[in-house]
PDB file of C-alpha atoms in Angstrom:
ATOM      1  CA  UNK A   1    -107.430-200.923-267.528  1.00  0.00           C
ATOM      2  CA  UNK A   2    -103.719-201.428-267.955  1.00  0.00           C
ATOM      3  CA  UNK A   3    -101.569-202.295-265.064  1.00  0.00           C
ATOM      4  CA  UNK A   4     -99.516-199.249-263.075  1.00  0.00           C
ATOM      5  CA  UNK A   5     -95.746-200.576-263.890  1.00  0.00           C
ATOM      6  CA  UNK A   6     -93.135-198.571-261.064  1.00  0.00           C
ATOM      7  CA  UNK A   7     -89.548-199.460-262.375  1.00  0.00           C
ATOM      8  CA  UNK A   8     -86.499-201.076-259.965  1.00  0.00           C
ATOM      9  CA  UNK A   9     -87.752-201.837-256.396  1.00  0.00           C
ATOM     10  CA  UNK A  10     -89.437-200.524-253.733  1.00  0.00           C
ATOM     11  CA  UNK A  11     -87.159-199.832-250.708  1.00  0.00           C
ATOM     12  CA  UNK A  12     -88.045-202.387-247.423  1.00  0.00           C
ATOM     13  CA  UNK A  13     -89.104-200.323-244.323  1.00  0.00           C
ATOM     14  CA  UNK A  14     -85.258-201.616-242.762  1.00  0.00           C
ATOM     15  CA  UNK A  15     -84.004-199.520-245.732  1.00  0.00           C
ATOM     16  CA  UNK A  16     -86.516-196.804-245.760  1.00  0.00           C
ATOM     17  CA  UNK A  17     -85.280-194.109-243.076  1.00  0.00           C
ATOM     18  CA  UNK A  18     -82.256-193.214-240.897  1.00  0.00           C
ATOM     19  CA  UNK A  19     -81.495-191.346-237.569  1.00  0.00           C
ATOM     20  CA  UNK A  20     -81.020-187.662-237.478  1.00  0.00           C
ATOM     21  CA  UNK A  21     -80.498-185.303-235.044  1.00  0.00           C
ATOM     22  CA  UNK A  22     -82.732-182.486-234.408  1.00  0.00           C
ATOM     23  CA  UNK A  23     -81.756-180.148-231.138  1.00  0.00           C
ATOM     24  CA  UNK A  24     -81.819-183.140-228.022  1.00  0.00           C
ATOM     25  CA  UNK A  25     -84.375-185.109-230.098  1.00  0.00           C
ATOM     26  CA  UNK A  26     -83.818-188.366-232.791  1.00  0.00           C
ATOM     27  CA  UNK A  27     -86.043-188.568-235.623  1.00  0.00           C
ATOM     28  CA  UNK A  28     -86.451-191.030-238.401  1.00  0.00           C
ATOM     29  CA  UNK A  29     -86.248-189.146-241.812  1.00  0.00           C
ATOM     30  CA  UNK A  30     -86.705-190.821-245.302  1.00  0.00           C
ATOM     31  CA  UNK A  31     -82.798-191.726-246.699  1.00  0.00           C
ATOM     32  CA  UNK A  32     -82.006-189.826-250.107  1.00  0.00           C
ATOM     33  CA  UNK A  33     -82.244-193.080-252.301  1.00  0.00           C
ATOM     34  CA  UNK A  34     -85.728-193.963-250.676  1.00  0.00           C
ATOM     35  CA  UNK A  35     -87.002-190.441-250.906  1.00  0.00           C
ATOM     36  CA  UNK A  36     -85.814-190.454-255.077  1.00  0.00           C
ATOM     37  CA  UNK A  37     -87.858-194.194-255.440  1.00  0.00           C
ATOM     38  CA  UNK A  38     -91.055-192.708-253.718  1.00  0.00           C
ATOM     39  CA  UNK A  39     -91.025-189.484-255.595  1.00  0.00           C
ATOM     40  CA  UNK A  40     -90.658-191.084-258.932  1.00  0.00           C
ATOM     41  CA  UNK A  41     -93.459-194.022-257.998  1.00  0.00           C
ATOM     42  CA  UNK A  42     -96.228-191.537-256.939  1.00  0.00           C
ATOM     43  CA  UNK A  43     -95.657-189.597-260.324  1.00  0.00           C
ATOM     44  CA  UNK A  44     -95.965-192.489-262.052  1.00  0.00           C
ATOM     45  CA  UNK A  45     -98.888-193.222-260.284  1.00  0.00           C
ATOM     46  CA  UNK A  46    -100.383-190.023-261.126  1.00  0.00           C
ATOM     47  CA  UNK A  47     -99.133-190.109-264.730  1.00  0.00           C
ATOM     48  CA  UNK A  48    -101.175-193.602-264.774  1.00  0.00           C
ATOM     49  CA  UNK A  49    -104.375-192.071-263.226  1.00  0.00           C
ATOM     50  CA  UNK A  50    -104.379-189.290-266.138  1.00  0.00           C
ATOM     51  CA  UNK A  51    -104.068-192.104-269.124  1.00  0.00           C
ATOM     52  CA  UNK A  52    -106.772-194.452-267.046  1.00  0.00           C
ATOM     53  CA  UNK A  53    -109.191-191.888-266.057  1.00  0.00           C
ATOM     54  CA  UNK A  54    -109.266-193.069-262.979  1.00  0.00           C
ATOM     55  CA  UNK A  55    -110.600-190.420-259.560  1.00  0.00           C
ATOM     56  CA  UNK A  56    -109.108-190.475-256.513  1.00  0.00           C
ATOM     57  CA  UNK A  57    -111.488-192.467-254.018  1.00  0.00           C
ATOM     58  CA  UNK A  58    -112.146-192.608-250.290  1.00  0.00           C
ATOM     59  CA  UNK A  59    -113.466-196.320-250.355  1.00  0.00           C
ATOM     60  CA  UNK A  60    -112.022-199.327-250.126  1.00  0.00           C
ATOM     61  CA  UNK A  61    -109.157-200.100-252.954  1.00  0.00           C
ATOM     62  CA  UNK A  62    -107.734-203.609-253.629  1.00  0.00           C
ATOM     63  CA  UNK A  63    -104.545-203.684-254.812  1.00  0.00           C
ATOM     64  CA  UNK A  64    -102.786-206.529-256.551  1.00  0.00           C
ATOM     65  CA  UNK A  65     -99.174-206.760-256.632  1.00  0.00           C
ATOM     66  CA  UNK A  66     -96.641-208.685-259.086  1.00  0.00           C
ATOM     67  CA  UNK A  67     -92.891-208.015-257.805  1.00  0.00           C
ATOM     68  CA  UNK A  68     -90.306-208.795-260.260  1.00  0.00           C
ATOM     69  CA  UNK A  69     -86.829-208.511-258.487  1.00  0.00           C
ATOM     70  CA  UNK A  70     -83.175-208.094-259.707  1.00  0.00           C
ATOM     71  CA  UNK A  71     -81.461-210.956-258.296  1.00  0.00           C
ATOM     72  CA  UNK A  72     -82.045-214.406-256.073  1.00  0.00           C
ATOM     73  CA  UNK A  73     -81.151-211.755-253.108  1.00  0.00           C
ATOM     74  CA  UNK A  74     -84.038-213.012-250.800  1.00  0.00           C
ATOM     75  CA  UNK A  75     -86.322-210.274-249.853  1.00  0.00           C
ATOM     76  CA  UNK A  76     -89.520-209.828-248.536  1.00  0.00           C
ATOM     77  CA  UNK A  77     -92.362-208.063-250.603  1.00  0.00           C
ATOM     78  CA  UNK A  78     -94.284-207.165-247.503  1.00  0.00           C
ATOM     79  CA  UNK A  79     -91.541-205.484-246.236  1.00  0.00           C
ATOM     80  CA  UNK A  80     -92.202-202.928-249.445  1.00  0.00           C
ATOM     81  CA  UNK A  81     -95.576-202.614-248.709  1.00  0.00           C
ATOM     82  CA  UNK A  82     -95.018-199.047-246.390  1.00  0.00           C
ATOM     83  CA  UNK A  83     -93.371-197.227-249.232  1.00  0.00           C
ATOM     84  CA  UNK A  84     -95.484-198.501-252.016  1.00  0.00           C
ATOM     85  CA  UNK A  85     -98.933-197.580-250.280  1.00  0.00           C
ATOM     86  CA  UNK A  86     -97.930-194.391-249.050  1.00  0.00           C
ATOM     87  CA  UNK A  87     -96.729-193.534-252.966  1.00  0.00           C
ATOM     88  CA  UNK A  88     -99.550-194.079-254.279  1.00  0.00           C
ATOM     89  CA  UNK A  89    -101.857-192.461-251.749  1.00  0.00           C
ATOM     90  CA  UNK A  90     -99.273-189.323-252.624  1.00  0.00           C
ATOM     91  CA  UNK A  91     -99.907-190.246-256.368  1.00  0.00           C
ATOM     92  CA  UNK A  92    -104.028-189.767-255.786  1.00  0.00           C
ATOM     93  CA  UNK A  93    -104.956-193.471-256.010  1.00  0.00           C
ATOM     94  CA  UNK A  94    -107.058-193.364-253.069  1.00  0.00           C
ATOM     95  CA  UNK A  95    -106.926-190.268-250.757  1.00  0.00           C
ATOM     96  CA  UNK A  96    -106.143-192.598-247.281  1.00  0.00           C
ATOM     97  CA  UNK A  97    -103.958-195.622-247.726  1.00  0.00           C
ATOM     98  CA  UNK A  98    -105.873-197.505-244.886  1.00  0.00           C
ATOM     99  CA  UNK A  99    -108.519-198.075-247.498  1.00  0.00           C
ATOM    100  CA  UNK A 100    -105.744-200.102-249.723  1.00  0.00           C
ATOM    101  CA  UNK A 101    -106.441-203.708-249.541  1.00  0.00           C
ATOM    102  CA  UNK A 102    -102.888-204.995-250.903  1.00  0.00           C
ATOM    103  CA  UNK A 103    -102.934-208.372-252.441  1.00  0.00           C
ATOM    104  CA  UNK A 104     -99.066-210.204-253.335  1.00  0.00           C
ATOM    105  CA  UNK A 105    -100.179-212.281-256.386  1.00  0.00           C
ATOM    106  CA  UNK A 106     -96.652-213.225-257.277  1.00  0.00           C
ATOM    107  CA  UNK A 107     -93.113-212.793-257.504  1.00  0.00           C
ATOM    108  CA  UNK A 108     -90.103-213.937-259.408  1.00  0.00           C
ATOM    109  CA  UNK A 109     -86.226-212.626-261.016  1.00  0.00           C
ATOM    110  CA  UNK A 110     -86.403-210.417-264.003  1.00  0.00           C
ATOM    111  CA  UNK A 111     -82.170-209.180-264.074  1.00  0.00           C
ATOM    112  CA  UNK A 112     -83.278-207.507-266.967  1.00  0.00           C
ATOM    113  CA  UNK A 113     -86.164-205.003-266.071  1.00  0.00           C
ATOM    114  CA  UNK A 114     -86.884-204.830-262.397  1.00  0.00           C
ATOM    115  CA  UNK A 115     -90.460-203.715-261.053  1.00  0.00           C
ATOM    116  CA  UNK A 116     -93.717-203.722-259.706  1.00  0.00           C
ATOM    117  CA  UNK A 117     -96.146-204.494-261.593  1.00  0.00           C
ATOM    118  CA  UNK A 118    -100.111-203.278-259.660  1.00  0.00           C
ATOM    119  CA  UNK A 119    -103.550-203.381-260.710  1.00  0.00           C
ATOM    120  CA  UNK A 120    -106.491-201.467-258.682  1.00  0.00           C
ATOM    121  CA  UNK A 121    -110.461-202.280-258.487  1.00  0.00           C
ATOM    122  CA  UNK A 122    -112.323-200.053-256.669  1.00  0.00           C
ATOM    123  CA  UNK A 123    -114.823-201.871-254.099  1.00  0.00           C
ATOM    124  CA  UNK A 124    -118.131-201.216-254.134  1.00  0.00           C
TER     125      UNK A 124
END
Protein backbone atom coordinates (compact mmCIF):
# COMPACT_ATOMS: atom_id res chain seq x y z
CA UNK A 1 0.00 0.00 0.00
CA UNK A 2 1.62 3.26 -0.98
CA UNK A 3 1.99 6.02 1.46
CA UNK A 4 -0.87 9.06 1.54
CA UNK A 5 1.63 12.12 0.54
CA UNK A 6 -0.43 15.77 1.66
CA UNK A 7 1.80 18.58 0.07
CA UNK A 8 3.26 21.91 2.20
CA UNK A 9 2.37 21.70 5.95
CA UNK A 10 -0.19 21.16 8.15
CA UNK A 11 -1.23 24.34 10.06
CA UNK A 12 -0.30 24.09 14.20
CA UNK A 13 -3.51 24.40 16.35
CA UNK A 14 -1.84 28.26 17.42
CA UNK A 15 -2.36 28.88 13.66
CA UNK A 16 -5.47 26.97 13.08
CA UNK A 17 -8.48 29.40 14.09
CA UNK A 18 -9.21 33.05 15.00
CA UNK A 19 -11.82 35.10 17.03
CA UNK A 20 -15.03 36.19 15.51
CA UNK A 21 -17.85 37.82 16.60
CA UNK A 22 -21.21 36.40 16.50
CA UNK A 23 -24.17 38.71 18.24
CA UNK A 24 -22.57 39.10 22.23
CA UNK A 25 -20.78 35.74 21.75
CA UNK A 26 -16.78 34.89 20.56
CA UNK A 27 -16.23 31.90 18.62
CA UNK A 28 -13.17 30.26 17.24
CA UNK A 29 -13.64 29.71 13.41
CA UNK A 30 -11.06 27.93 11.09
CA UNK A 31 -8.70 31.01 9.37
CA UNK A 32 -9.01 31.03 5.40
CA UNK A 33 -5.40 29.58 4.83
CA UNK A 34 -6.12 26.67 7.39
CA UNK A 35 -9.55 26.00 6.03
CA UNK A 36 -7.78 25.83 2.08
CA UNK A 37 -4.85 23.17 3.72
CA UNK A 38 -7.66 20.96 5.34
CA UNK A 39 -9.90 20.95 2.36
CA UNK A 40 -7.21 20.00 -0.03
CA UNK A 41 -5.66 17.17 2.60
CA UNK A 42 -9.01 15.32 3.14
CA UNK A 43 -9.43 15.14 -0.78
CA UNK A 44 -6.33 13.83 -1.07
CA UNK A 45 -7.07 11.52 1.43
CA UNK A 46 -10.07 10.39 -0.29
CA UNK A 47 -8.41 10.44 -3.72
CA UNK A 48 -5.81 7.93 -1.90
CA UNK A 49 -8.60 5.67 -0.45
CA UNK A 50 -10.09 5.23 -4.16
CA UNK A 51 -6.45 4.14 -5.73
CA UNK A 52 -5.80 1.85 -2.35
CA UNK A 53 -9.10 0.31 -1.98
CA UNK A 54 -9.12 0.99 1.24
CA UNK A 55 -13.04 1.24 3.49
CA UNK A 56 -13.63 3.56 5.89
CA UNK A 57 -13.35 1.76 9.44
CA UNK A 58 -14.69 2.27 12.94
CA UNK A 59 -11.70 0.39 14.68
CA UNK A 60 -8.68 1.31 15.79
CA UNK A 61 -6.23 3.00 12.97
CA UNK A 62 -2.45 3.53 13.49
CA UNK A 63 -1.11 6.15 11.77
CA UNK A 64 2.53 6.78 11.00
CA UNK A 65 3.75 10.10 10.24
CA UNK A 66 7.02 11.40 8.29
CA UNK A 67 7.00 15.42 8.34
CA UNK A 68 9.25 16.96 5.91
CA UNK A 69 9.34 20.81 6.61
CA UNK A 70 10.38 23.92 4.56
CA UNK A 71 12.93 25.48 6.60
CA UNK A 72 15.11 25.04 10.10
CA UNK A 73 11.95 27.23 11.46
CA UNK A 74 11.50 25.03 14.65
CA UNK A 75 8.09 23.64 14.88
CA UNK A 76 6.36 21.12 16.56
CA UNK A 77 4.71 18.12 14.63
CA UNK A 78 2.31 17.42 17.43
CA UNK A 79 1.11 20.66 17.28
CA UNK A 80 -0.26 19.48 13.54
CA UNK A 81 -1.72 16.60 14.80
CA UNK A 82 -5.57 18.43 15.28
CA UNK A 83 -5.77 19.41 11.66
CA UNK A 84 -4.25 16.36 10.17
CA UNK A 85 -6.62 13.82 12.09
CA UNK A 86 -9.63 15.67 11.67
CA UNK A 87 -8.72 15.73 7.58
CA UNK A 88 -8.55 12.60 7.25
CA UNK A 89 -11.51 11.48 9.34
CA UNK A 90 -13.32 14.16 6.73
CA UNK A 91 -11.37 12.26 3.92
CA UNK A 92 -13.13 8.66 5.14
CA UNK A 93 -9.98 7.10 6.65
CA UNK A 94 -11.66 6.06 9.68
CA UNK A 95 -15.20 7.41 10.44
CA UNK A 96 -14.09 8.82 14.30
CA UNK A 97 -10.63 10.22 14.66
CA UNK A 98 -10.44 8.99 18.36
CA UNK A 99 -9.75 5.61 16.85
CA UNK A 100 -6.40 7.19 15.10
CA UNK A 101 -3.42 5.98 16.87
CA UNK A 102 -0.82 8.68 15.41
CA UNK A 103 2.73 7.60 15.43
CA UNK A 104 5.74 10.64 14.54
CA UNK A 105 8.35 8.31 12.92
CA UNK A 106 10.47 11.18 11.74
CA UNK A 107 11.13 14.50 10.59
CA UNK A 108 13.63 16.55 8.71
CA UNK A 109 14.07 19.90 5.91
CA UNK A 110 13.06 19.19 2.40
CA UNK A 111 13.13 23.34 0.91
CA UNK A 112 12.32 21.70 -2.10
CA UNK A 113 8.98 19.69 -1.69
CA UNK A 114 7.36 20.17 1.66
CA UNK A 115 4.92 17.42 3.18
CA UNK A 116 3.57 14.78 5.08
CA UNK A 117 4.25 11.80 4.25
CA UNK A 118 1.41 8.88 6.34
CA UNK A 119 0.92 5.32 6.20
CA UNK A 120 -2.30 3.51 7.86
CA UNK A 121 -2.72 -0.29 9.23
CA UNK A 122 -5.86 -1.10 10.35
CA UNK A 123 -5.79 -2.96 13.91
CA UNK A 124 -7.27 -5.96 14.34
Amino acid sequence: MERLILNGTAPSVNHMYQNARVGKRLIKVMKPKAKEWFEEAALQALLWRSENKWSTTSGKVVVRLWYFFPDNKRRDTHNTLKALLDALESGGIYADDKTALPRIMDYEVDKKNPRIEIEFEKVV
